[in-house]
Amino acid sequence: MNRPPLSALRRLALLGGLAALLPAAHATQLVHQNLKQMIAAADVIVSGDVAKVGDGIDHGLPFTEVTLKVKESVKRDMALNSSYKFRQYGLLKTRKMGDGRYMLPAKIEGMASWKVGEKVTIFMNKPALRTGLVTPVGLAQGKFTSSGSKLANGFNNRDLFKGMTVDPSVLNANEAAMLANQSGGAVEGGVLNHFVKRAISEQWIEKGVMR
């Protein structure tokens, strides 16, 4: 099946939605985001379990809808076991439209994917004003998935701490060891989440403690 031609209006709507979601301009030229940049950019930082994943089309825009069961919120207060729901661009599978044509899943390099049952910590951008669609900060860079006690993002934490500094006087031994690892790979989830929580509550970025 071939993708049907889009009307000019729908094509503009799709491009507008993507432009709002992809600050890198091209998904193939993904902008690197270190942890400090992700903390600063995030509108929501939350940990929880992926409870539901679905997709659909709303006013011509294809979306994937994710529902998270909240276990801990760090940026934006949310009640324990409440639901945090968001939509990102793209379908999970091909969908037949009302006029008999088909819309295919979007393949965007670097976009986060979601599975029911995953335990995640996510750094989420503000939703786009016109579409309501949203992505993690830095796309898959801002989605950390648990494997046992460890957390890693979609790029295996590559360059997660690159280019950032933190006043060593505020760090405990576990945090200092985590930041000293510049080679990537999964980190202890409890250490990372506690570090992020402290950085926000103690205003490290605003006070210049984290640069």
Coordinates of C-alpha atoms in Angstrom, one line a residue:
M1 CA 0.0 0.0 0.0
N2 CA 1.3 3.5 -0.9
R3 CA 0.9 6.6 1.2
P4 CA -1.9 8.7 -0.3
P5 CA -1.1 12.2 -1.4
L6 CA -2.0 14.8 1.3
S7 CA -3.9 17.9 0.7
A8 CA -1.9 21.1 1.0
L9 CA -3.6 22.0 4.3
R10 CA -3.0 18.6 5.9
R11 CA 0.6 18.6 4.7
L12 CA 1.2 22.0 6.4
A13 CA -0.5 20.7 9.5
L14 CA 1.8 17.7 9.6
L15 CA 4.9 19.8 9.0
G16 CA 3.8 22.3 11.6
G17 CA 3.4 19.6 14.2
L18 CA 6.8 18.1 13.4
A19 CA 8.4 21.5 13.5
A20 CA 7.0 22.1 17.0
L21 CA 8.3 18.7 18.2
L22 CA 11.7 18.6 16.6
P23 CA 13.9 21.5 17.7
A24 CA 16.9 19.9 15.9
A25 CA 15.2 20.8 12.5
H26 CA 16.2 17.4 11.1
A27 CA 15.7 14.2 13.1
T28 CA 18.8 12.8 11.5
Q29 CA 20.8 15.7 13.1
L30 CA 19.7 15.1 16.6
V31 CA 21.0 17.8 19.0
H32 CA 22.9 16.4 21.9
Q33 CA 21.3 17.0 25.3
N34 CA 23.3 16.4 28.6
L35 CA 21.5 15.9 31.9
K36 CA 21.7 19.6 32.9
Q37 CA 20.2 20.7 29.6
M38 CA 17.4 18.1 30.0
I39 CA 16.6 19.2 33.5
A40 CA 16.4 22.9 32.4
A41 CA 14.3 22.1 29.4
A42 CA 11.8 19.7 30.9
D43 CA 8.3 20.8 31.7
V44 CA 7.6 17.5 33.5
I45 CA 10.0 14.9 35.0
V46 CA 8.3 11.8 36.3
S47 CA 8.9 8.2 37.0
G48 CA 6.4 5.4 36.6
D49 CA 5.1 2.4 34.8
V50 CA 3.9 2.5 31.2
A51 CA 0.3 1.3 31.7
K52 CA -1.2 1.8 28.2
V53 CA -0.1 2.6 24.7
G54 CA -2.4 3.3 21.8
D55 CA -2.6 5.4 18.6
G56 CA -5.1 7.3 16.5
I57 CA -5.6 10.3 14.2
D58 CA -6.9 13.6 15.4
H59 CA -7.8 16.4 12.9
G60 CA -5.5 14.8 10.4
L61 CA -2.5 14.4 12.8
P62 CA -1.4 10.8 13.6
F63 CA -0.5 10.3 17.3
T64 CA 0.7 7.7 19.8
E65 CA -0.9 8.1 23.2
V66 CA 1.0 6.9 26.3
T67 CA -0.4 6.6 29.8
L68 CA 2.0 6.4 32.7
K69 CA 1.1 5.2 36.2
V70 CA 3.0 7.7 38.4
K71 CA 5.4 6.4 41.0
E72 CA 7.3 9.6 41.6
S73 CA 7.1 13.2 40.2
V74 CA 10.2 15.4 40.4
K75 CA 9.2 18.4 38.2
R76 CA 5.4 19.1 38.3
D77 CA 3.6 17.6 41.3
M78 CA 1.5 14.5 40.6
A79 CA -0.2 12.1 43.0
L80 CA 1.2 8.6 43.6
N81 CA -0.5 6.1 41.3
S82 CA -2.2 8.9 39.3
S83 CA -2.2 8.8 35.5
Y84 CA 0.0 11.0 33.3
K85 CA -1.1 10.9 29.7
F86 CA 0.5 12.4 26.7
R87 CA 0.6 12.1 22.9
Q88 CA 3.6 12.1 20.6
Y89 CA 3.6 12.3 16.8
G90 CA 3.2 9.1 14.7
L91 CA 1.2 5.9 14.5
L92 CA 2.0 2.5 15.9
K93 CA 0.6 0.7 12.8
T94 CA -1.0 1.5 9.5
R95 CA -4.6 2.9 9.8
K96 CA -7.4 3.0 7.3
M97 CA -9.0 6.4 7.1
G98 CA -12.7 7.2 6.7
D99 CA -12.3 7.8 3.0
G100 CA -10.7 4.4 2.4
R101 CA -7.1 5.7 2.1
Y102 CA -4.3 4.5 4.5
M103 CA -2.0 6.5 6.8
L104 CA 1.3 4.8 7.5
P105 CA 3.4 4.9 10.7
A106 CA 6.0 7.7 10.8
K107 CA 9.6 6.6 11.1
I108 CA 11.5 9.4 12.7
E109 CA 15.0 8.8 13.7
G110 CA 15.6 9.2 17.5
M111 CA 11.9 9.2 18.5
A112 CA 11.2 7.4 21.7
S113 CA 9.2 4.2 21.6
W114 CA 7.0 2.8 24.3
K115 CA 5.9 -0.6 25.6
V116 CA 3.3 -1.5 28.3
G117 CA 5.1 -2.6 31.5
E118 CA 8.2 -0.6 31.0
K119 CA 9.4 1.3 34.1
V120 CA 10.7 4.7 33.0
T121 CA 11.9 8.1 34.1
I122 CA 11.0 10.7 31.5
F123 CA 11.9 14.3 30.9
M124 CA 9.1 15.8 28.9
N125 CA 9.0 19.0 26.9
K126 CA 6.0 21.3 27.0
P127 CA 3.2 20.2 24.6
A128 CA 3.0 22.1 21.3
L129 CA 0.5 24.9 21.6
R130 CA -1.4 24.1 18.4
T131 CA -1.4 20.3 18.4
G132 CA -0.9 19.3 22.0
L133 CA 1.7 16.8 20.9
V134 CA 4.9 16.4 22.9
T135 CA 8.1 14.4 23.1
P136 CA 10.8 13.7 25.7
V137 CA 13.5 16.3 25.8
G138 CA 16.0 15.3 23.1
L139 CA 13.6 12.6 21.9
A140 CA 14.9 9.2 23.1
Q141 CA 17.6 10.9 25.1
G142 CA 14.9 12.0 27.6
K143 CA 13.4 8.6 28.2
F144 CA 15.2 6.4 30.7
T145 CA 14.1 2.8 31.0
S146 CA 14.8 0.6 34.0
S147 CA 16.6 -2.7 33.8
G148 CA 16.7 -4.0 37.4
S149 CA 18.1 -1.1 39.5
K150 CA 19.8 0.5 36.5
L151 CA 18.5 3.3 34.1
A152 CA 19.6 4.0 30.6
N153 CA 18.2 6.2 27.9
G154 CA 17.7 5.4 24.2
F155 CA 21.4 6.1 23.5
N156 CA 22.7 4.1 26.4
N157 CA 23.5 7.4 28.3
R158 CA 26.1 8.3 25.8
D159 CA 27.5 11.8 26.7
L160 CA 24.9 12.2 29.4
F161 CA 27.3 14.2 31.6
K162 CA 29.4 15.6 28.8
G163 CA 30.0 19.4 29.0
M164 CA 28.4 19.8 32.5
T165 CA 30.0 20.6 35.8
V166 CA 28.6 20.4 39.4
D167 CA 30.2 21.9 42.5
P168 CA 31.8 18.9 44.1
S169 CA 30.9 20.2 47.6
V170 CA 27.2 19.3 47.1
L171 CA 27.8 15.8 45.9
N172 CA 27.7 12.6 47.9
A173 CA 30.1 9.7 47.0
N174 CA 27.6 7.9 44.7
E175 CA 26.7 11.0 42.8
A176 CA 30.4 12.0 42.3
A177 CA 31.1 8.5 41.0
M178 CA 28.2 8.6 38.6
L179 CA 29.3 12.0 37.2
A180 CA 32.9 10.8 36.8
N181 CA 31.8 8.1 34.4
Q182 CA 32.1 9.7 30.9
S183 CA 31.9 6.4 29.0
G184 CA 28.1 6.0 29.0
G185 CA 26.2 2.9 30.0
A186 CA 23.4 2.3 32.6
V187 CA 23.6 4.1 35.9
E188 CA 21.9 3.3 39.3
G189 CA 18.4 4.6 39.0
G190 CA 18.1 5.6 42.6
V191 CA 21.2 7.7 42.4
L192 CA 20.2 9.4 39.2
N193 CA 16.7 10.2 40.3
H194 CA 17.8 11.5 43.7
F195 CA 20.5 13.6 42.0
V196 CA 17.9 15.2 39.6
K197 CA 15.5 15.8 42.5
R198 CA 18.1 17.6 44.5
A199 CA 19.2 19.6 41.5
I200 CA 15.6 20.9 41.1
S201 CA 14.7 21.4 44.7
E202 CA 18.0 23.1 45.6
Q203 CA 18.0 25.2 42.4
W204 CA 21.5 24.1 41.4
I205 CA 21.1 25.5 37.8
E206 CA 19.7 28.9 39.0
K207 CA 22.4 29.3 41.6
G208 CA 25.2 28.2 39.3
V209 CA 26.0 25.1 41.3
M210 CA 25.3 23.0 38.1
R211 CA 26.6 24.4 34.8

